[in-house]
Amino acid sequence: MISRFILQILLLYALLAFADSILQLGLTPLAVKTPYLHTWIERGNGSSPMQQWPTFFTTTRTLGWAGMIRVDNKTFPWMGSLAPNVTTPVTSEITPTRSIFRIQAGQIQFNATFFTPIEPTDYARQSVPFSYMFLDGFPATDSQPHNIQVYTDITAEWVTSDDTQVIMWNTTETDTMVYHNLTRETPPSTVNNGDFAEDSVVYYAMAKRSGFTWQTGSDGDCRGGFSANGSLANSGDSDFRAVGSTTNQPVFAFSVDLGTVSPSSQLDPVVVALGLFRDPLVTYATESSMQNRSGYYWSEYSSIDQMITAFINDFSDARIRNGGLDNKILSAASAVSPEYAGILSLATRQIFAAMDITIPSAQPGQFNKSDVKIFMKDMGISLRTNPVEVIYGAFPALLYFNPSLAKDLLVPLLDFQSSLLYENPYAAPDLGAKYPTIPGNSSNTRTLAVENCGNMLIMAYAHAAKSGDGSLLSRYYSILQSWANFLIDNSSHPSGFVTADGLNGADMSNLAIKGIL
């Protein structure tokens, strides 16, 4: 069971990493899987959270994601700023892996669930940059049968922060599924603009089923066609154009005709998969060059088709696994207080979505599974990579979920500082502030040295003690010993040093204790 201490540290992590951003803004997580697939919707502003457009986590970028349901030939928008006949929110719930909205549309109620799987002990699954959205539970409040169709689309706003960029797209149909993919016409590599990845390919996928149709085209044609007919045209639009085409905005849509649904009907969930793919994920400084590193998922899958198929096929099992994880976390948290349970429901997805699990490519199509490095982006504050104080705050949670996560986050910091690229006699605060380009940080950060040396030594020891794996201590003994010597010389009466949150002053007990530990 999660200890009170781990729950408190999870709270600390949330406050450290997100105090000035999402937790204060009243946002609900939707698709939150990677540093760049990080989608939220605002709540508490007087309107239904499902009657407005989702945004990127910075809240400065709208991400067009629409949802409609058609009941007895009358269309009700349930997500996105669409009109008329808006739906009515009934209830909402947030767990560590999902956000669940109960919605009323005419005489029908249904659940819209945004489900981001957390797979802490399975790097292949955890690294897959996809999230689910599914609709289920369609009881009628009048106990009568009703004819129901559902619709969803995304816009090209997901692939760039610049609405003037021309977007290209394609739709792929296999025996079992259909997926749309879209990207900039000329995407740059590892370019970050206002925290937004400009080098992404976005995928929107659904398994084939009875009543399934798809379409790409203008927002008016797709949404209007569904509203009028309850289905889509199974046709593509090849007129590549700018994201922000005001009268002809491209959208990428799916619909399902559920037919006549009676009170006794047992319907399979309507499931879509949303993914944001980048390759390489990061470029990382080594002594010889800047190394491109890709997602760990390439050790398991040989193609995007295979990855998407596996993700869609895994939905039912992932739902069971993550239901168990939700229950385990929330039952332990609720034993402490309802407030802790609420914090964990927001913070857990954020911890995992801040990380990219990477491996290098030895040759095209061949990946070195033994060289795993995890990189954490400082979300909501800066573009810092592997910020020591944020990892330190999350460390007990990482050790609880899987000690290997903790180890593989420390390795990039220890590797860089053991190389010829780093000469300072104390621990660095991070690996630079240019994510996803990771040049390392060899600047003068001596004022933070006591804090960072103490944090690194505590984390290296904690990993060994929890996991029984002493490889970090033995492999990096020399640099860890040098940091211990620095603390011996500087922590008994620390002067000229500050804490990570900016506190300073002579003989600070917080820093002295950090040095002693």
Coordinates of C-alpha atoms in Angstrom, one line a residue:
M1 CA 0.0 0.0 0.0
I2 CA 1.2 3.5 -0.8
S3 CA 2.6 5.0 2.4
R4 CA 1.6 8.4 3.8
F5 CA 5.1 9.6 2.9
I6 CA 4.8 8.7 -0.7
L7 CA 1.4 10.4 -0.9
Q8 CA 2.8 13.5 0.6
I9 CA 5.7 13.5 -1.9
L10 CA 3.3 13.1 -4.8
L11 CA 1.6 16.2 -3.5
L12 CA 4.9 18.0 -3.3
Y13 CA 5.7 17.0 -6.9
A14 CA 2.4 18.4 -8.1
L15 CA 3.0 21.7 -6.3
L16 CA 6.6 22.0 -7.5
A17 CA 6.0 21.2 -11.1
F18 CA 2.6 22.7 -11.7
A19 CA 1.9 25.3 -9.0
D20 CA 1.8 28.2 -11.5
S21 CA -0.1 26.4 -14.2
I22 CA -2.8 23.8 -14.5
L23 CA -3.7 23.1 -10.9
Q24 CA -4.6 26.7 -10.3
L25 CA -6.4 27.2 -13.6
G26 CA -9.3 24.7 -13.0
L27 CA -8.5 22.4 -15.9
T28 CA -9.5 18.7 -16.4
P29 CA -7.0 16.4 -18.2
L30 CA -8.1 14.8 -21.4
A31 CA -5.3 13.3 -23.5
V32 CA -2.2 13.6 -21.3
K33 CA 0.4 11.1 -22.3
T34 CA 3.7 12.8 -23.4
P35 CA 5.3 16.3 -23.0
Y36 CA 3.5 17.3 -26.2
L37 CA 0.3 15.2 -26.1
H38 CA -0.9 17.2 -23.2
T39 CA -4.6 18.3 -23.6
W40 CA -6.9 19.8 -21.1
I41 CA -10.3 21.5 -20.9
E42 CA -11.3 24.4 -18.7
R43 CA -13.9 24.1 -16.0
G44 CA -15.6 26.3 -13.5
N45 CA -16.1 29.4 -15.7
G46 CA -19.9 29.2 -15.8
S47 CA -20.3 27.0 -18.8
S48 CA -20.1 23.2 -19.3
P49 CA -16.5 22.0 -19.7
M50 CA -17.7 19.9 -22.6
Q51 CA -19.1 22.9 -24.5
Q52 CA -15.8 24.5 -25.3
W53 CA -12.6 23.7 -27.2
P54 CA -9.8 21.8 -25.4
T55 CA -6.5 23.5 -25.1
F56 CA -2.8 22.6 -24.9
F57 CA -1.6 22.6 -21.3
T58 CA -0.3 26.1 -21.6
T59 CA -3.9 27.2 -22.3
T60 CA -2.6 29.5 -25.1
R61 CA -3.4 27.1 -27.9
T62 CA -6.8 25.7 -28.9
L63 CA -6.9 22.1 -30.0
G64 CA -9.9 21.4 -32.1
W65 CA -11.6 18.2 -30.8
A66 CA -15.3 17.9 -31.5
G67 CA -17.9 15.5 -30.4
M68 CA -21.6 15.2 -31.3
I69 CA -24.4 12.7 -30.7
R70 CA -27.5 12.4 -32.8
V71 CA -30.6 11.2 -31.0
D72 CA -33.8 10.5 -33.1
N73 CA -32.5 12.8 -35.9
K74 CA -31.6 15.7 -33.6
T75 CA -27.9 16.5 -33.2
F76 CA -26.4 17.5 -29.9
P77 CA -22.8 18.8 -29.7
W78 CA -21.1 17.5 -26.5
M79 CA -17.5 18.7 -27.0
G80 CA -16.3 21.8 -28.7
S81 CA -17.9 25.3 -29.0
L82 CA -20.6 24.1 -31.3
A83 CA -24.3 25.0 -31.4
P84 CA -27.3 24.6 -31.1
N85 CA -28.9 21.9 -28.9
V86 CA -26.0 21.7 -26.5
T87 CA -25.9 18.8 -24.1
T88 CA -26.2 19.0 -20.3
P89 CA -23.4 17.8 -18.0
V90 CA -24.7 15.4 -15.3
T91 CA -21.6 14.4 -13.4
S92 CA -17.8 14.3 -13.8
E93 CA -15.1 12.2 -12.1
I94 CA -11.3 12.3 -12.4
T95 CA -9.2 9.3 -11.5
P96 CA -5.4 8.8 -11.9
T97 CA -5.9 7.4 -15.5
R98 CA -9.2 8.9 -16.7
S99 CA -11.6 11.8 -16.8
I100 CA -15.2 10.7 -17.0
F101 CA -18.1 12.9 -18.0
R102 CA -21.7 11.9 -17.7
I103 CA -23.7 13.8 -20.3
Q104 CA -27.4 14.2 -21.1
A105 CA -28.5 14.6 -24.7
G106 CA -32.3 14.8 -25.1
Q107 CA -33.7 11.6 -23.5
I108 CA -30.3 9.8 -23.6
Q109 CA -27.4 9.8 -21.1
F110 CA -23.9 8.6 -21.9
N111 CA -20.3 8.6 -20.6
A112 CA -17.5 10.3 -22.4
T113 CA -14.3 9.0 -20.9
F114 CA -10.8 10.3 -21.7
F115 CA -8.4 7.4 -20.8
T116 CA -4.6 7.7 -20.7
P117 CA -3.1 4.3 -19.8
I118 CA -0.3 4.3 -17.2
E119 CA 2.0 1.2 -17.6
P120 CA 4.9 1.8 -15.2
T121 CA 6.4 -1.7 -15.5
D122 CA 6.0 -2.0 -19.3
Y123 CA 8.2 0.5 -21.1
A124 CA 6.9 -0.5 -24.6
R125 CA 3.3 0.2 -23.7
Q126 CA 4.1 3.3 -21.5
S127 CA 6.2 4.9 -24.3
V128 CA 3.4 4.6 -27.0
P129 CA 2.3 8.2 -27.5
F130 CA -1.4 7.5 -27.7
S131 CA -4.5 8.0 -25.5
Y132 CA -8.1 6.7 -25.7
M133 CA -11.4 8.5 -25.8
F134 CA -14.5 6.3 -25.6
L135 CA -18.3 6.6 -25.3
D136 CA -20.4 4.1 -23.5
G137 CA -23.5 3.6 -21.4
F138 CA -26.5 4.9 -23.4
P139 CA -29.6 4.5 -21.2
A140 CA -32.7 6.4 -21.9
T141 CA -34.2 8.5 -19.2
D142 CA -37.7 7.8 -20.5
S143 CA -37.1 4.0 -20.8
Q144 CA -37.9 4.1 -24.5
P145 CA -35.8 2.9 -27.5
H146 CA -34.0 5.7 -29.4
N147 CA -32.0 5.9 -32.7
I148 CA -28.5 7.0 -31.9
Q149 CA -25.4 8.0 -33.9
V150 CA -22.1 9.5 -32.6
Y151 CA -19.4 11.6 -34.2
T152 CA -16.0 12.9 -33.4
D153 CA -13.3 14.9 -35.3
I154 CA -10.0 16.7 -34.7
T155 CA -8.7 19.7 -36.5
A156 CA -5.1 20.4 -37.8
E157 CA -4.5 22.7 -34.8
W158 CA -2.9 19.7 -33.1
V159 CA 0.2 19.7 -35.4
T160 CA 1.4 23.3 -35.2
S161 CA 1.0 26.5 -33.2
D162 CA 1.1 28.5 -36.4
D163 CA -2.3 28.7 -38.1
T164 CA -0.7 29.9 -41.4
Q165 CA 1.2 26.6 -41.9
V166 CA -0.1 24.4 -44.7
I167 CA -1.0 20.9 -43.5
M168 CA -0.9 17.6 -45.4
W169 CA -2.8 14.5 -44.4
N170 CA -3.7 11.0 -45.4
T171 CA -6.2 8.3 -44.4
T172 CA -5.2 4.7 -44.2
E173 CA -7.7 1.9 -44.2
T174 CA -6.8 -1.7 -43.2
D175 CA -9.0 -4.8 -42.7
T176 CA -9.7 -3.8 -39.1
M177 CA -9.3 -0.1 -38.7
V178 CA -9.1 3.4 -40.3
Y179 CA -6.7 6.1 -39.2
H180 CA -6.1 9.7 -40.2
N181 CA -2.6 11.1 -40.0
L182 CA -1.7 14.8 -40.4
T183 CA 1.5 16.9 -40.2
R184 CA 3.0 20.1 -41.4
E185 CA 3.9 20.2 -45.1
T186 CA 7.5 21.0 -44.2
P187 CA 8.0 19.9 -40.6
P188 CA 11.2 21.0 -38.9
S189 CA 13.0 18.5 -36.7
T190 CA 12.9 18.7 -32.8
V191 CA 11.6 22.3 -33.0
N192 CA 9.7 23.6 -29.9
N193 CA 7.5 26.7 -30.3
G194 CA 5.9 28.0 -27.1
D195 CA 6.1 24.4 -25.6
F196 CA 4.4 23.1 -28.8
A197 CA 6.1 20.5 -30.9
E198 CA 6.3 21.6 -34.6
D199 CA 7.7 18.2 -35.8
S200 CA 4.8 16.0 -34.9
V201 CA 2.6 13.6 -36.9
V202 CA -0.9 13.3 -35.3
Y203 CA -3.0 10.2 -35.7
Y204 CA -6.7 9.7 -35.1
A205 CA -7.8 6.0 -35.3
M206 CA -10.8 3.8 -34.9
A207 CA -11.5 0.1 -35.3
K208 CA -14.0 -0.8 -37.9
R209 CA -17.4 -1.9 -36.7
S210 CA -21.0 -2.0 -37.8
G211 CA -22.3 1.5 -38.7
F212 CA -18.7 3.0 -39.0
T213 CA -18.0 5.7 -41.5
W214 CA -15.2 8.3 -41.9
Q215 CA -14.4 11.4 -43.8
T216 CA -11.8 14.2 -44.2
G217 CA -12.9 17.6 -45.4
S218 CA -14.1 21.0 -44.3
D219 CA -15.6 21.4 -40.8
G220 CA -18.9 22.4 -42.4
D221 CA -19.1 19.4 -44.7
C222 CA -18.2 16.8 -42.1
R223 CA -20.1 18.1 -39.2
G224 CA -23.0 19.3 -41.3
G225 CA -23.1 16.0 -43.2
F226 CA -23.3 14.0 -40.0
S227 CA -25.9 16.3 -38.5
A228 CA -28.1 15.9 -41.6
N229 CA -27.5 12.2 -42.4
G230 CA -26.2 10.5 -39.2
S231 CA -23.2 9.2 -41.2
L232 CA -20.1 10.3 -43.2
A233 CA -19.1 9.9 -46.8
N234 CA -16.1 7.5 -46.5
S235 CA -14.2 10.0 -48.7
G236 CA -11.0 12.1 -48.4
D237 CA -10.2 15.7 -49.2
S238 CA -6.9 16.1 -51.0
D239 CA -6.8 19.9 -51.0
F240 CA -4.0 20.5 -48.5
R241 CA -4.3 24.0 -46.9
A242 CA -3.5 26.1 -43.9
V243 CA -4.6 25.1 -40.5
G244 CA -6.6 28.3 -39.9
S245 CA -8.6 28.4 -43.2
T246 CA -11.5 30.3 -41.8
T247 CA -14.2 29.1 -44.2
N248 CA -12.8 25.7 -45.1
Q249 CA -11.0 24.4 -42.0
P250 CA -9.9 20.8 -42.5
V251 CA -11.2 18.2 -40.0
F252 CA -10.6 14.5 -39.7
A253 CA -13.7 12.7 -38.7
F254 CA -15.3 9.4 -37.6
S255 CA -18.9 8.4 -36.9
V256 CA -20.8 5.3 -35.8
D257 CA -24.4 4.5 -36.3
L258 CA -25.5 2.6 -33.2
G259 CA -29.0 2.0 -34.6
T260 CA -32.0 1.7 -32.4
V261 CA -30.8 1.4 -28.8
S262 CA -33.3 0.0 -26.3
P263 CA -33.0 0.0 -22.5
S264 CA -31.8 -3.6 -22.6
S265 CA -29.1 -3.0 -25.3
Q266 CA -25.6 -4.0 -24.5
L267 CA -23.3 -1.9 -26.7
D268 CA -19.6 -2.1 -27.1
P269 CA -17.8 1.2 -26.2
V270 CA -17.1 3.5 -29.2
V271 CA -13.4 3.9 -28.9
V272 CA -11.0 6.3 -30.7
A273 CA -7.3 6.5 -30.3
L274 CA -5.5 9.9 -30.5
G275 CA -1.7 9.9 -30.9
L276 CA 1.1 12.5 -31.4
F277 CA 4.2 10.9 -32.9
R278 CA 7.7 12.4 -33.1
D279 CA 10.9 10.9 -34.3
P280 CA 13.5 11.6 -33.0
L281 CA 12.0 12.4 -29.6
V282 CA 15.2 14.2 -28.4
T283 CA 18.7 15.0 -29.4
Y284 CA 21.1 14.4 -26.5
A285 CA 24.7 15.6 -26.1
T286 CA 27.4 12.9 -25.9
E287 CA 31.2 13.5 -26.0
S288 CA 31.3 12.7 -29.7
S289 CA 28.1 14.2 -31.1
M290 CA 24.4 15.1 -30.6
Q291 CA 22.7 11.8 -30.5
N292 CA 19.2 11.3 -31.9
R293 CA 17.0 9.1 -29.6
S294 CA 13.7 7.5 -30.5
G295 CA 10.8 6.1 -28.5
Y296 CA 11.2 2.8 -26.7
Y297 CA 8.2 1.5 -28.5
W298 CA 10.4 0.8 -31.6
S299 CA 11.9 -2.1 -29.6
E300 CA 8.4 -3.7 -29.8
Y301 CA 6.8 -2.5 -33.0
S302 CA 8.2 -2.3 -36.6
S303 CA 5.7 0.2 -38.0
I304 CA 3.1 2.8 -37.0
D305 CA 0.4 0.5 -38.4
Q306 CA 1.5 -2.3 -36.0
M307 CA 1.7 0.1 -33.1
I308 CA -1.8 1.6 -33.7
T309 CA -3.3 -1.8 -34.2
A310 CA -1.8 -3.1 -31.0
F311 CA -3.0 -0.1 -29.1
I312 CA -6.6 -0.3 -30.3
N313 CA -6.7 -4.1 -29.7
D314 CA -5.3 -3.6 -26.2
F315 CA -8.2 -1.3 -25.1
S316 CA -10.2 -3.8 -23.1
D317 CA -7.2 -5.2 -21.3
A318 CA -5.7 -1.8 -20.7
R319 CA -9.0 -0.7 -19.2
I320 CA -9.0 -3.6 -16.8
R321 CA -5.3 -3.1 -15.8
N322 CA -5.7 0.6 -15.3
G323 CA -9.0 0.2 -13.4
G324 CA -7.0 -1.9 -10.9
L325 CA -4.3 0.8 -10.7
D326 CA -6.9 3.5 -10.1
N327 CA -8.4 1.5 -7.3
K328 CA -5.1 0.8 -5.7
I329 CA -4.0 4.4 -5.7
L330 CA -7.3 6.0 -4.7
S331 CA -8.1 3.5 -1.9
A332 CA -4.8 4.2 -0.3
A333 CA -5.1 8.0 -0.9
S334 CA -8.6 8.2 0.5
A335 CA -7.5 6.5 3.7
V336 CA -5.4 9.6 4.2
S337 CA -7.9 12.2 3.1
P338 CA -10.2 13.0 0.2
E339 CA -7.9 15.9 -0.7
Y340 CA -5.0 13.6 -1.3
A341 CA -7.1 11.4 -3.5
G342 CA -8.0 14.5 -5.6
I343 CA -4.4 15.6 -5.9
L344 CA -3.3 12.1 -7.0
S345 CA -6.0 12.0 -9.6
L346 CA -4.5 15.1 -11.2
A347 CA -0.8 14.5 -10.5
T348 CA -0.3 10.9 -11.5
R349 CA -0.9 11.3 -15.2
Q350 CA 1.3 14.5 -15.2
I351 CA 4.2 12.6 -13.7
F352 CA 4.2 10.0 -16.5
A353 CA 3.3 12.5 -19.3
A354 CA 6.3 14.6 -18.5
M355 CA 8.7 11.8 -19.5
D356 CA 10.0 10.4 -22.8
I357 CA 11.4 6.9 -22.6
T358 CA 14.1 6.7 -25.3
I359 CA 16.6 4.4 -27.0
P360 CA 19.2 5.1 -29.7
S361 CA 19.2 3.7 -33.2
A362 CA 22.4 1.8 -34.0
Q363 CA 21.4 1.5 -37.7
P364 CA 18.2 2.5 -39.6
G365 CA 15.4 0.3 -38.2
Q366 CA 17.6 -1.2 -35.5
F367 CA 17.3 0.1 -31.9
N368 CA 19.5 -0.6 -28.9
K369 CA 17.1 -1.7 -26.2
S370 CA 19.9 -2.0 -23.6
D371 CA 20.6 1.8 -23.7
V372 CA 17.5 3.2 -22.1
K373 CA 17.4 6.9 -21.0
I374 CA 14.4 8.7 -19.7
F375 CA 14.1 12.4 -20.2
M376 CA 11.7 14.6 -18.1
K377 CA 10.5 17.9 -19.4
D378 CA 9.8 20.6 -16.9
M379 CA 6.1 21.2 -17.6
G380 CA 4.6 24.6 -17.2
I381 CA 7.7 26.4 -16.0
S382 CA 10.5 26.1 -18.5
L383 CA 12.1 23.9 -21.2
R384 CA 14.5 22.4 -18.7
T385 CA 15.4 18.7 -19.1
N386 CA 15.6 16.4 -16.1
P387 CA 15.3 19.2 -13.5
V388 CA 16.9 17.6 -10.4
E389 CA 14.5 19.2 -7.8
V390 CA 11.4 18.0 -9.8
I391 CA 12.7 14.5 -10.1
Y392 CA 13.6 14.6 -6.4
G393 CA 10.0 15.5 -5.6
A394 CA 8.6 12.7 -7.7
F395 CA 11.2 10.1 -6.7
P396 CA 9.3 8.2 -4.0
A397 CA 6.4 7.8 -6.4
L398 CA 8.7 6.6 -9.1
L399 CA 10.3 4.1 -6.7
Y400 CA 6.8 2.9 -5.8
F401 CA 5.6 2.5 -9.4
N402 CA 8.9 1.0 -10.8
P403 CA 12.4 1.7 -9.5
S404 CA 13.7 1.3 -13.0
L405 CA 12.0 4.6 -14.0
A406 CA 13.9 6.4 -11.2
K407 CA 17.2 4.8 -12.4
D408 CA 16.7 5.6 -16.0
L409 CA 15.9 9.3 -15.2
L410 CA 19.2 9.6 -13.3
V411 CA 21.4 7.9 -15.9
P412 CA 21.3 10.8 -18.4
L413 CA 22.3 13.3 -15.6
L414 CA 25.1 11.0 -14.3
D415 CA 26.4 10.2 -17.8
F416 CA 26.7 13.8 -18.9
Q417 CA 28.4 14.9 -15.7
S418 CA 30.8 12.0 -15.9
S419 CA 31.9 13.0 -19.4
L420 CA 34.4 15.5 -20.6
L421 CA 31.6 17.9 -21.4
Y422 CA 31.2 18.7 -17.7
E423 CA 33.9 20.1 -15.4
N424 CA 32.1 21.6 -12.4
P425 CA 32.9 19.9 -9.0
Y426 CA 29.2 19.9 -8.0
A427 CA 26.0 18.5 -9.4
A428 CA 24.2 20.3 -12.2
P429 CA 20.5 21.4 -11.7
D430 CA 19.4 19.9 -15.1
L431 CA 20.5 19.0 -18.6
G432 CA 19.8 22.4 -20.1
A433 CA 16.7 24.4 -21.0
K434 CA 16.1 23.7 -24.7
Y435 CA 13.9 20.5 -24.6
P436 CA 13.7 18.4 -26.8
T437 CA 17.3 19.5 -27.7
I438 CA 19.4 18.4 -24.7
P439 CA 22.8 20.0 -24.7
G440 CA 23.5 19.5 -21.0
N441 CA 24.2 22.2 -18.5
S442 CA 27.8 23.1 -17.7
S443 CA 27.1 26.6 -16.6
N444 CA 28.1 28.1 -13.2
T445 CA 25.3 26.9 -10.9
R446 CA 27.3 26.9 -7.7
T447 CA 24.7 28.6 -5.7
L448 CA 22.4 25.6 -6.1
A449 CA 25.3 23.1 -5.6
V450 CA 24.4 22.0 -2.0
E451 CA 20.8 21.3 -2.9
N452 CA 21.7 19.4 -6.1
C453 CA 24.5 17.4 -4.7
G454 CA 22.4 16.4 -1.8
N455 CA 19.4 15.5 -4.0
M456 CA 21.5 13.4 -6.4
L457 CA 23.2 11.4 -3.6
I458 CA 19.9 10.8 -1.8
M459 CA 18.2 9.6 -5.0
A460 CA 21.1 7.3 -6.0
Y461 CA 21.1 5.7 -2.5
A462 CA 17.3 5.5 -2.4
H463 CA 17.2 3.7 -5.7
A464 CA 19.7 1.2 -4.5
A465 CA 18.0 0.6 -1.2
K466 CA 14.5 0.2 -2.7
S467 CA 15.5 -1.9 -5.7
G468 CA 18.4 -3.9 -4.4
D469 CA 20.3 -2.8 -7.6
G470 CA 23.6 -1.1 -6.7
S471 CA 24.7 -0.6 -10.3
L472 CA 24.2 3.2 -10.2
L473 CA 26.4 3.4 -7.0
S474 CA 29.2 1.3 -8.5
R475 CA 29.1 2.7 -12.0
Y476 CA 29.1 6.3 -11.0
Y477 CA 31.0 5.9 -7.7
S478 CA 33.7 8.5 -8.6
I479 CA 31.4 11.4 -9.4
L480 CA 29.1 10.5 -6.4
Q481 CA 32.1 10.5 -4.1
S482 CA 33.2 13.9 -5.5
W483 CA 29.8 15.4 -4.7
A484 CA 29.9 13.9 -1.2
N485 CA 33.3 15.6 -0.7
F486 CA 31.8 18.9 -1.9
L487 CA 29.0 18.6 0.7
I488 CA 31.6 17.8 3.5
D489 CA 33.4 21.0 2.7
N490 CA 30.3 23.2 2.2
S491 CA 27.2 22.0 4.0
S492 CA 28.0 22.3 7.7
H493 CA 27.7 26.1 7.6
P494 CA 26.3 26.8 4.1
S495 CA 26.8 30.3 3.0
G496 CA 26.2 31.7 -0.5
F497 CA 23.9 28.8 -1.4
V498 CA 20.2 28.8 -2.2
T499 CA 17.5 26.2 -2.3
A500 CA 15.7 25.2 -5.5
D501 CA 12.7 27.4 -4.6
G502 CA 15.0 30.4 -4.1
L503 CA 15.4 30.6 -0.3
N504 CA 18.8 31.9 0.8
G505 CA 20.6 33.0 3.9
A506 CA 23.6 32.0 5.9
D507 CA 23.5 28.7 7.8
M508 CA 20.2 27.5 6.3
S509 CA 19.1 24.4 8.2
N510 CA 17.4 23.0 5.1
L511 CA 20.6 22.9 3.2
A512 CA 22.7 21.7 6.1
I513 CA 20.3 18.8 6.6
K514 CA 20.4 18.0 2.9
G515 CA 24.2 17.9 3.1
I516 CA 24.2 15.7 6.2
L517 CA 21.7 13.2 4.6

